[in-house]
Amino acid sequence: GARDLPLLHPVQDTQTGMNICFLMKFSPDGELLFSTYFGGERNDEGLALAVDSTGNIYLAGRASSTQLPVKNALQPHISGGGQDAFIAKFTPDYQLAYATYLGGASGTDNIYAMAIGPDDSLYVAGETMSPGLATENAYQTVGQSYSSFVARLTPQGDAFSYFTYVGWKGGYTRIEALAVDSLGRAYAGGNTTSQQLPVSENAIQSAFGGGFRDAFLLRLNPEGTAAEYLTYLGGNSPRVADPDEGITALRVDHRGHVYAAGHTSSPDFPGYHRALQPNLAGGFDAFLLKLDVDNRQVIYSTFWGGSNRDAGLALTLGPGEAATLAGVTYSPDLPLARAAQSTLGSQNDAFVAQIC
């Protein structure tokens, strides 16, 4: 809600609502290059960010404002559900290329994750309560009462290449992570309480692991019409509060190996191959998996955390075979190495860990 952010080349130079989005770009040396507000007259929240190969910046999230600064919009007005997702594209010279609502008339819609395809198409994923959004021949054309979705937009942002619901009977499914490989196949991850997933023949885990919810990993074909891969990833947590697993970050490397990060409270979480930390240390720990899904192989799987609560929230790859995991920790005894900050500064801190 701050009304005095330092702005530079702003697309929107005033804070017009109660709590709205902001977007900033910094140089590698920390110099501010771009800063703008983005939002309307109510509450709008940015939840996902992506940059394509030419430097276009994409911001997405959810909006309750009826007066977003839309431009070249696929959907120029908020729907009747009261809260829609939104997508905004900013050019490398800090102009607004397009901004659009995304949602239906029956409930709330949110975007939690974005990814860029090999042709610079934008992929988005999140939750929806709205029927009637799926494109023809989509993987799932009818949603559950509260479904997730994956959608691919054209490079111009003026149409869907596909929009598919993602959800299964007998439970609730939430997508929080998205990645795209060099063939344009979308990988979606999150958590589900459904015990009825139609897993693929080569699934690493073919059955629900127990507890309240499991993580899952889905790969769609490039057209978004079929699931090429679907597996559970979870164990049987003894905890009642904050239970079990969720994937919150995904990456795919040049070999097609999938990296998944998130949190788990299950001591029997699958894997332990080449584990940096083989045992659950606290109430719940962050985890990092590297998978060869086509060959049904867990390349490595590790917990990462201390004696309290820890969760992975973001993931990037490189240099080389390294994976860098960032998230939140409540633990005073993380397994630190070459730490810039060696003690917990407050009740909870951010963490960054590079795993090779």
Tab-separated table of C-alpha atoms in Angstrom:
chain	number	residue	atom	x	y	z
A	1	GLY	CA	0.000	0.000	0.000
A	2	ALA	CA	3.020	2.357	0.006
A	3	ARG	CA	2.465	5.574	-1.937
A	4	ASP	CA	6.069	6.771	-2.049
A	5	LEU	CA	7.973	4.049	-3.919
A	6	PRO	CA	11.016	5.278	-5.871
A	7	LEU	CA	9.755	5.253	-9.476
A	8	LEU	CA	11.740	5.200	-12.714
A	9	HIS	CA	10.217	5.115	-16.218
A	10	PRO	CA	6.863	4.201	-14.650
A	11	VAL	CA	3.954	2.869	-16.665
A	12	GLN	CA	1.746	3.925	-13.735
A	13	ASP	CA	3.051	6.669	-11.482
A	14	THR	CA	0.462	6.651	-8.696
A	15	GLN	CA	-0.768	4.158	-6.116
A	16	THR	CA	-4.459	4.137	-6.987
A	17	GLY	CA	-5.868	1.470	-4.693
A	18	MET	CA	-5.626	-0.088	-1.259
A	19	ASN	CA	-2.849	-2.599	-2.005
A	20	ILE	CA	-1.654	-2.920	-5.588
A	21	CYS	CA	1.311	-4.372	-7.469
A	22	PHE	CA	4.708	-2.890	-8.105
A	23	LEU	CA	7.435	-4.026	-10.487
A	24	MET	CA	11.142	-3.219	-10.279
A	25	LYS	CA	14.145	-4.109	-12.432
A	26	PHE	CA	17.732	-3.846	-11.190
A	27	SER	CA	21.099	-4.127	-12.892
A	28	PRO	CA	23.521	-6.882	-11.764
A	29	ASP	CA	25.171	-4.229	-9.589
A	30	GLY	CA	21.905	-3.302	-7.878
A	31	GLU	CA	21.184	-0.104	-9.823
A	32	LEU	CA	17.481	0.612	-10.231
A	33	LEU	CA	16.572	0.525	-13.939
A	34	PHE	CA	12.770	0.451	-13.878
A	35	SER	CA	10.100	0.876	-11.223
A	36	THR	CA	6.347	1.201	-11.597
A	37	TYR	CA	3.053	0.671	-9.864
A	38	PHE	CA	0.465	-1.539	-11.542
A	39	GLY	CA	-3.107	-1.844	-10.349
A	40	GLY	CA	-6.537	-0.342	-9.931
A	41	GLU	CA	-8.742	1.001	-7.188
A	42	ARG	CA	-8.914	-2.064	-4.916
A	43	ASN	CA	-6.573	-4.940	-4.058
A	44	ASP	CA	-4.296	-6.423	-6.700
A	45	GLU	CA	-1.454	-8.841	-6.052
A	46	GLY	CA	1.470	-9.848	-8.253
A	47	LEU	CA	2.270	-13.545	-7.751
A	48	ALA	CA	4.410	-14.544	-10.742
A	49	LEU	CA	7.162	-13.002	-12.853
A	50	ALA	CA	8.908	-14.075	-16.062
A	51	VAL	CA	11.304	-12.641	-18.657
A	52	ASP	CA	11.519	-13.835	-22.269
A	53	SER	CA	14.539	-14.090	-24.573
A	54	THR	CA	14.224	-10.516	-25.849
A	55	GLY	CA	13.839	-8.901	-22.413
A	56	ASN	CA	10.065	-8.537	-22.216
A	57	ILE	CA	8.855	-8.732	-18.605
A	58	TYR	CA	5.616	-10.497	-17.626
A	59	LEU	CA	3.752	-9.876	-14.378
A	60	ALA	CA	0.726	-11.937	-13.330
A	61	GLY	CA	-1.413	-12.526	-10.283
A	62	ARG	CA	-4.932	-11.707	-9.124
A	63	ALA	CA	-7.024	-8.557	-9.121
A	64	SER	CA	-10.227	-7.378	-7.512
A	65	SER	CA	-9.962	-3.922	-9.096
A	66	THR	CA	-12.329	-3.127	-11.943
A	67	GLN	CA	-10.008	-0.424	-13.272
A	68	LEU	CA	-6.718	-2.118	-14.125
A	69	PRO	CA	-4.787	-0.204	-16.819
A	70	VAL	CA	-5.727	-2.730	-19.512
A	71	LYS	CA	-4.253	-2.460	-23.011
A	72	ASN	CA	-4.629	-4.679	-26.096
A	73	ALA	CA	-6.556	-6.952	-23.757
A	74	LEU	CA	-7.693	-10.488	-24.423
A	75	GLN	CA	-10.300	-9.803	-21.708
A	76	PRO	CA	-10.714	-6.050	-21.106
A	77	HIS	CA	-13.101	-6.209	-18.138
A	78	ILE	CA	-13.215	-8.058	-14.844
A	79	SER	CA	-15.746	-10.885	-14.826
A	80	GLY	CA	-18.648	-11.263	-12.468
A	81	GLY	CA	-16.747	-13.517	-10.082
A	82	GLY	CA	-15.310	-10.639	-8.074
A	83	GLN	CA	-11.634	-11.607	-8.515
A	84	ASP	CA	-9.856	-12.417	-11.764
A	85	ALA	CA	-6.334	-13.303	-12.671
A	86	PHE	CA	-4.392	-10.749	-14.699
A	87	ILE	CA	-1.381	-10.705	-17.016
A	88	ALA	CA	0.707	-7.674	-17.995
A	89	LYS	CA	3.604	-7.558	-20.481
A	90	PHE	CA	6.244	-4.805	-20.372
A	91	THR	CA	8.664	-4.211	-23.239
A	92	PRO	CA	12.461	-3.917	-22.849
A	93	ASP	CA	12.103	-0.113	-23.085
A	94	TYR	CA	9.553	-0.175	-20.221
A	95	GLN	CA	6.328	0.324	-22.152
A	96	LEU	CA	3.124	-1.595	-21.505
A	97	ALA	CA	2.632	-4.007	-24.422
A	98	TYR	CA	-0.586	-5.513	-23.119
A	99	ALA	CA	-2.515	-5.981	-19.909
A	100	THR	CA	-5.548	-8.208	-19.569
A	101	TYR	CA	-7.869	-9.812	-17.092
A	102	LEU	CA	-8.258	-13.600	-17.180
A	103	GLY	CA	-11.250	-15.237	-15.554
A	104	GLY	CA	-14.882	-16.268	-15.640
A	105	ALA	CA	-18.133	-15.240	-14.057
A	106	SER	CA	-18.573	-17.875	-11.367
A	107	GLY	CA	-15.810	-17.321	-8.848
A	108	THR	CA	-12.232	-16.369	-8.158
A	109	ASP	CA	-9.325	-16.922	-10.546
A	110	ASN	CA	-5.611	-16.718	-9.673
A	111	ILE	CA	-2.321	-17.111	-11.523
A	112	TYR	CA	0.465	-18.533	-9.350
A	113	ALA	CA	3.112	-19.492	-11.910
A	114	MET	CA	4.429	-18.500	-15.339
A	115	ALA	CA	6.982	-19.871	-17.775
A	116	ILE	CA	8.326	-18.937	-21.201
A	117	GLY	CA	8.277	-21.416	-24.080
A	118	PRO	CA	10.948	-21.939	-26.760
A	119	ASP	CA	9.117	-19.563	-29.135
A	120	ASP	CA	8.631	-16.968	-26.363
A	121	SER	CA	5.002	-17.975	-25.870
A	122	LEU	CA	3.770	-17.340	-22.348
A	123	TYR	CA	2.447	-20.212	-20.222
A	124	VAL	CA	0.451	-19.498	-17.059
A	125	ALA	CA	-1.000	-21.722	-14.355
A	126	GLY	CA	-3.153	-21.254	-11.296
A	127	GLU	CA	-6.619	-21.833	-9.851
A	128	THR	CA	-10.110	-21.147	-11.113
A	129	MET	CA	-13.711	-21.615	-10.036
A	130	SER	CA	-14.989	-20.553	-13.461
A	131	PRO	CA	-16.445	-22.972	-16.023
A	132	GLY	CA	-16.338	-22.563	-19.778
A	133	LEU	CA	-12.738	-21.398	-20.160
A	134	ALA	CA	-11.180	-24.493	-21.769
A	135	THR	CA	-10.267	-24.535	-25.433
A	136	GLU	CA	-11.497	-27.236	-27.805
A	137	ASN	CA	-9.807	-30.642	-27.376
A	138	ALA	CA	-8.020	-29.536	-24.193
A	139	TYR	CA	-6.667	-32.192	-21.808
A	140	GLN	CA	-9.580	-31.425	-19.476
A	141	THR	CA	-12.464	-29.395	-20.879
A	142	VAL	CA	-14.545	-29.444	-17.688
A	143	GLY	CA	-13.203	-28.398	-14.326
A	144	GLN	CA	-13.989	-29.599	-10.834
A	145	SER	CA	-15.783	-27.262	-8.414
A	146	TYR	CA	-12.408	-25.614	-7.775
A	147	SER	CA	-9.810	-26.589	-10.364
A	148	SER	CA	-6.368	-25.593	-11.407
A	149	PHE	CA	-5.484	-24.736	-14.981
A	150	VAL	CA	-2.615	-24.459	-17.434
A	151	ALA	CA	-2.841	-22.091	-20.400
A	152	ARG	CA	-0.559	-21.119	-23.259
A	153	LEU	CA	-0.955	-17.700	-24.880
A	154	THR	CA	0.182	-16.680	-28.329
A	155	PRO	CA	3.317	-14.490	-28.440
A	156	GLN	CA	1.077	-11.484	-29.075
A	157	GLY	CA	-1.056	-12.299	-26.035
A	158	ASP	CA	-4.271	-11.913	-28.020
A	159	ALA	CA	-5.490	-15.528	-27.884
A	160	PHE	CA	-5.057	-18.861	-26.152
A	161	SER	CA	-3.122	-21.559	-27.945
A	162	TYR	CA	-4.756	-23.766	-25.323
A	163	PHE	CA	-6.446	-23.577	-21.945
A	164	THR	CA	-6.968	-26.760	-19.960
A	165	TYR	CA	-8.365	-27.457	-16.553
A	166	VAL	CA	-6.296	-29.662	-14.235
A	167	GLY	CA	-8.069	-31.476	-11.432
A	168	TRP	CA	-9.260	-34.914	-10.414
A	169	LYS	CA	-12.244	-36.365	-8.608
A	170	GLY	CA	-12.234	-36.992	-4.902
A	171	GLY	CA	-10.153	-34.023	-3.833
A	172	TYR	CA	-8.722	-30.584	-4.403
A	173	THR	CA	-5.778	-29.845	-6.709
A	174	ARG	CA	-3.625	-26.718	-6.684
A	175	ILE	CA	-0.888	-25.884	-9.198
A	176	GLU	CA	1.867	-23.639	-7.827
A	177	ALA	CA	4.787	-24.354	-10.177
A	178	LEU	CA	5.268	-24.374	-13.945
A	179	ALA	CA	8.119	-25.021	-16.382
A	180	VAL	CA	8.410	-25.565	-20.134
A	181	ASP	CA	10.974	-27.680	-21.973
A	182	SER	CA	12.633	-27.131	-25.363
A	183	LEU	CA	9.788	-28.985	-27.116
A	184	GLY	CA	7.110	-26.700	-25.685
A	185	ARG	CA	5.798	-29.249	-23.191
A	186	ALA	CA	4.449	-27.724	-19.970
A	187	TYR	CA	5.302	-29.278	-16.601
A	188	ALA	CA	2.950	-28.402	-13.760
A	189	GLY	CA	3.429	-29.202	-10.082
A	190	GLY	CA	1.598	-28.551	-6.865
A	191	ASN	CA	-0.427	-30.538	-4.374
A	192	THR	CA	-3.554	-32.676	-4.460
A	193	THR	CA	-5.823	-34.422	-1.976
A	194	SER	CA	-7.272	-36.656	-4.695
A	195	GLN	CA	-6.460	-40.354	-4.516
A	196	GLN	CA	-7.788	-40.905	-8.051
A	197	LEU	CA	-5.051	-39.519	-10.299
A	198	PRO	CA	-4.822	-41.378	-13.623
A	199	VAL	CA	-1.062	-41.765	-13.297
A	200	SER	CA	1.024	-42.740	-16.319
A	201	GLU	CA	2.527	-46.206	-16.758
A	202	ASN	CA	6.027	-44.927	-16.037
A	203	ALA	CA	5.015	-42.911	-12.958
A	204	ILE	CA	7.707	-42.758	-10.308
A	205	GLN	CA	4.971	-43.118	-7.663
A	206	SER	CA	1.731	-44.687	-8.837
A	207	ALA	CA	-0.360	-44.390	-5.650
A	208	PHE	CA	-1.259	-41.721	-3.114
A	209	GLY	CA	1.387	-41.732	-0.402
A	210	GLY	CA	-0.950	-41.220	2.549
A	211	GLY	CA	-1.628	-38.393	4.927
A	212	PHE	CA	-3.707	-35.439	3.779
A	213	ARG	CA	-2.136	-34.453	0.455
A	214	ASP	CA	0.664	-35.365	-1.927
A	215	ALA	CA	2.657	-33.400	-4.405
A	216	PHE	CA	2.146	-34.265	-8.063
A	217	LEU	CA	3.983	-33.698	-11.336
A	218	LEU	CA	2.167	-33.414	-14.682
A	219	ARG	CA	3.620	-33.058	-18.190
A	220	LEU	CA	1.318	-31.971	-21.013
A	221	ASN	CA	1.982	-32.491	-24.707
A	222	PRO	CA	2.846	-29.327	-26.681
A	223	GLU	CA	-0.771	-28.927	-27.824
A	224	GLY	CA	-2.186	-29.152	-24.302
A	225	THR	CA	-4.538	-31.942	-25.373
A	226	ALA	CA	-3.116	-34.860	-23.368
A	227	ALA	CA	-1.050	-35.766	-20.334
A	228	GLU	CA	2.243	-37.347	-21.346
A	229	TYR	CA	3.275	-37.966	-17.743
A	230	LEU	CA	1.589	-37.860	-14.345
A	231	THR	CA	2.888	-39.051	-10.978
A	232	TYR	CA	2.321	-38.616	-7.273
A	233	LEU	CA	5.271	-37.492	-5.133
A	234	GLY	CA	4.577	-37.904	-1.442
A	235	GLY	CA	4.761	-39.836	1.777
A	236	ASN	CA	2.623	-40.417	4.835
A	237	SER	CA	2.991	-37.475	7.184
A	238	PRO	CA	2.180	-37.911	10.888
A	239	ARG	CA	1.400	-34.186	11.213
A	240	VAL	CA	-2.123	-32.784	11.380
A	241	ALA	CA	-1.303	-29.117	10.742
A	242	ASP	CA	0.552	-28.029	7.576
A	243	PRO	CA	0.616	-31.624	6.391
A	244	ASP	CA	2.417	-33.493	3.676
A	245	GLU	CA	3.838	-32.213	0.393
A	246	GLY	CA	3.656	-29.492	-2.199
A	247	ILE	CA	5.774	-28.565	-5.216
A	248	THR	CA	6.320	-24.814	-5.413
A	249	ALA	CA	9.119	-24.561	-8.006
A	250	LEU	CA	10.052	-26.456	-11.184
A	251	ARG	CA	12.860	-26.265	-13.726
A	252	VAL	CA	13.813	-28.405	-16.744
A	253	ASP	CA	17.437	-28.598	-17.885
A	254	HIS	CA	18.843	-29.029	-21.397
A	255	ARG	CA	18.822	-32.819	-21.012
A	256	GLY	CA	15.130	-32.863	-20.137
A	257	HIS	CA	15.739	-33.647	-16.464
A	258	VAL	CA	13.145	-32.143	-14.138
A	259	TYR	CA	14.044	-30.370	-10.882
A	260	ALA	CA	11.243	-30.010	-8.328
A	261	ALA	CA	11.364	-28.131	-5.033
A	262	GLY	CA	8.888	-27.536	-2.264
A	263	HIS	CA	8.176	-28.728	1.262
A	264	THR	CA	7.323	-32.000	2.988
A	265	SER	CA	6.447	-33.200	6.459
A	266	SER	CA	6.682	-36.893	5.507
A	267	PRO	CA	9.689	-38.810	6.832
A	268	ASP	CA	9.134	-41.383	4.063
A	269	PHE	CA	9.151	-38.845	1.217
A	270	PRO	CA	10.283	-40.739	-1.916
A	271	GLY	CA	13.862	-40.824	-3.069
A	272	TYR	CA	16.887	-40.429	-0.825
A	273	HIS	CA	19.125	-41.054	-3.847
A	274	ARG	CA	22.424	-39.201	-3.383
A	275	ALA	CA	20.796	-37.297	-0.522
A	276	LEU	CA	22.578	-34.298	0.930
A	277	GLN	CA	20.256	-34.698	3.941
A	278	PRO	CA	18.625	-38.152	4.068
A	279	ASN	CA	16.256	-37.584	7.007
A	280	LEU	CA	13.462	-35.164	7.855
A	281	ALA	CA	14.895	-32.753	10.417
A	282	GLY	CA	11.935	-30.663	11.570
A	283	GLY	CA	8.187	-30.179	11.417
A	284	PHE	CA	8.529	-29.839	7.684
A	285	ASP	CA	11.599	-29.464	5.496
A	286	ALA	CA	12.334	-28.118	2.073
A	287	PHE	CA	13.079	-30.766	-0.525
A	288	LEU	CA	14.832	-30.908	-3.888
A	289	LEU	CA	14.321	-33.668	-6.452
A	290	LYS	CA	16.016	-34.271	-9.783
A	291	LEU	CA	14.027	-36.634	-11.999
A	292	ASP	CA	14.407	-38.422	-15.320
A	293	VAL	CA	10.697	-38.893	-15.913
A	294	ASP	CA	11.032	-40.719	-19.253
A	295	ASN	CA	13.201	-43.405	-17.659
A	296	ARG	CA	11.307	-43.513	-14.343
A	297	GLN	CA	14.391	-42.529	-12.390
A	298	VAL	CA	14.985	-40.377	-9.317
A	299	ILE	CA	18.482	-39.020	-9.983
A	300	TYR	CA	18.624	-37.484	-6.523
A	301	SER	CA	16.257	-36.540	-3.744
A	302	THR	CA	17.102	-34.691	-0.554
A	303	PHE	CA	15.526	-33.010	2.421
A	304	TRP	CA	16.970	-29.629	3.365
A	305	GLY	CA	16.147	-28.017	6.671
A	306	GLY	CA	16.622	-27.698	10.404
A	307	SER	CA	14.701	-28.540	13.557
A	308	ASN	CA	11.719	-26.251	12.921
A	309	ARG	CA	9.925	-25.481	9.626
A	310	ASP	CA	11.503	-24.870	6.228
A	311	ALA	CA	10.063	-24.618	2.715
A	312	GLY	CA	11.531	-24.183	-0.736
A	313	LEU	CA	9.785	-21.474	-2.758
A	314	ALA	CA	12.011	-20.708	-5.768
A	315	LEU	CA	14.553	-22.562	-7.869
A	316	THR	CA	17.059	-21.782	-10.602
A	317	LEU	CA	19.702	-23.845	-12.405
A	318	GLY	CA	23.397	-23.302	-13.027
A	319	PRO	CA	26.227	-22.892	-13.205
A	320	GLY	CA	26.875	-26.418	-14.448
A	321	GLU	CA	24.876	-29.050	-12.573
A	322	ALA	CA	24.161	-26.783	-9.598
A	323	ALA	CA	20.656	-25.977	-8.431
A	324	THR	CA	20.001	-22.902	-6.288
A	325	LEU	CA	17.070	-23.162	-3.899
A	326	ALA	CA	15.510	-20.229	-2.031
A	327	GLY	CA	12.735	-20.212	0.515
A	328	VAL	CA	11.712	-19.516	4.082
A	329	THR	CA	13.044	-20.973	7.346
A	330	TYR	CA	12.051	-20.924	11.002
A	331	SER	CA	15.007	-23.141	11.972
A	332	PRO	CA	17.997	-21.789	13.948
A	333	ASP	CA	20.154	-24.753	12.900
A	334	LEU	CA	20.111	-24.962	9.113
A	335	PRO	CA	23.028	-26.910	7.602
A	336	LEU	CA	24.988	-23.800	6.591
A	337	ALA	CA	28.135	-23.511	4.489
A	338	ARG	CA	30.092	-20.331	3.641
A	339	ALA	CA	27.149	-18.389	5.057
A	340	ALA	CA	26.753	-14.648	4.558
A	341	GLN	CA	24.470	-14.734	7.644
A	342	SER	CA	25.109	-17.529	10.142
A	343	THR	CA	22.280	-16.964	12.657
A	344	LEU	CA	18.513	-16.695	12.391
A	345	GLY	CA	17.715	-12.999	12.451
A	346	SER	CA	14.091	-13.157	13.557
A	347	GLN	CA	11.249	-15.636	13.913
A	348	ASN	CA	11.665	-16.531	10.266
A	349	ASP	CA	14.203	-15.638	7.584
A	350	ALA	CA	14.734	-16.245	3.917
A	351	PHE	CA	17.430	-18.719	2.890
A	352	VAL	CA	19.436	-19.425	-0.255
A	353	ALA	CA	21.233	-22.727	-0.796
A	354	GLN	CA	23.227	-23.880	-3.810
A	355	ILE	CA	23.245	-27.668	-4.194
A	356	CYS	CA	25.682	-29.347	-6.574
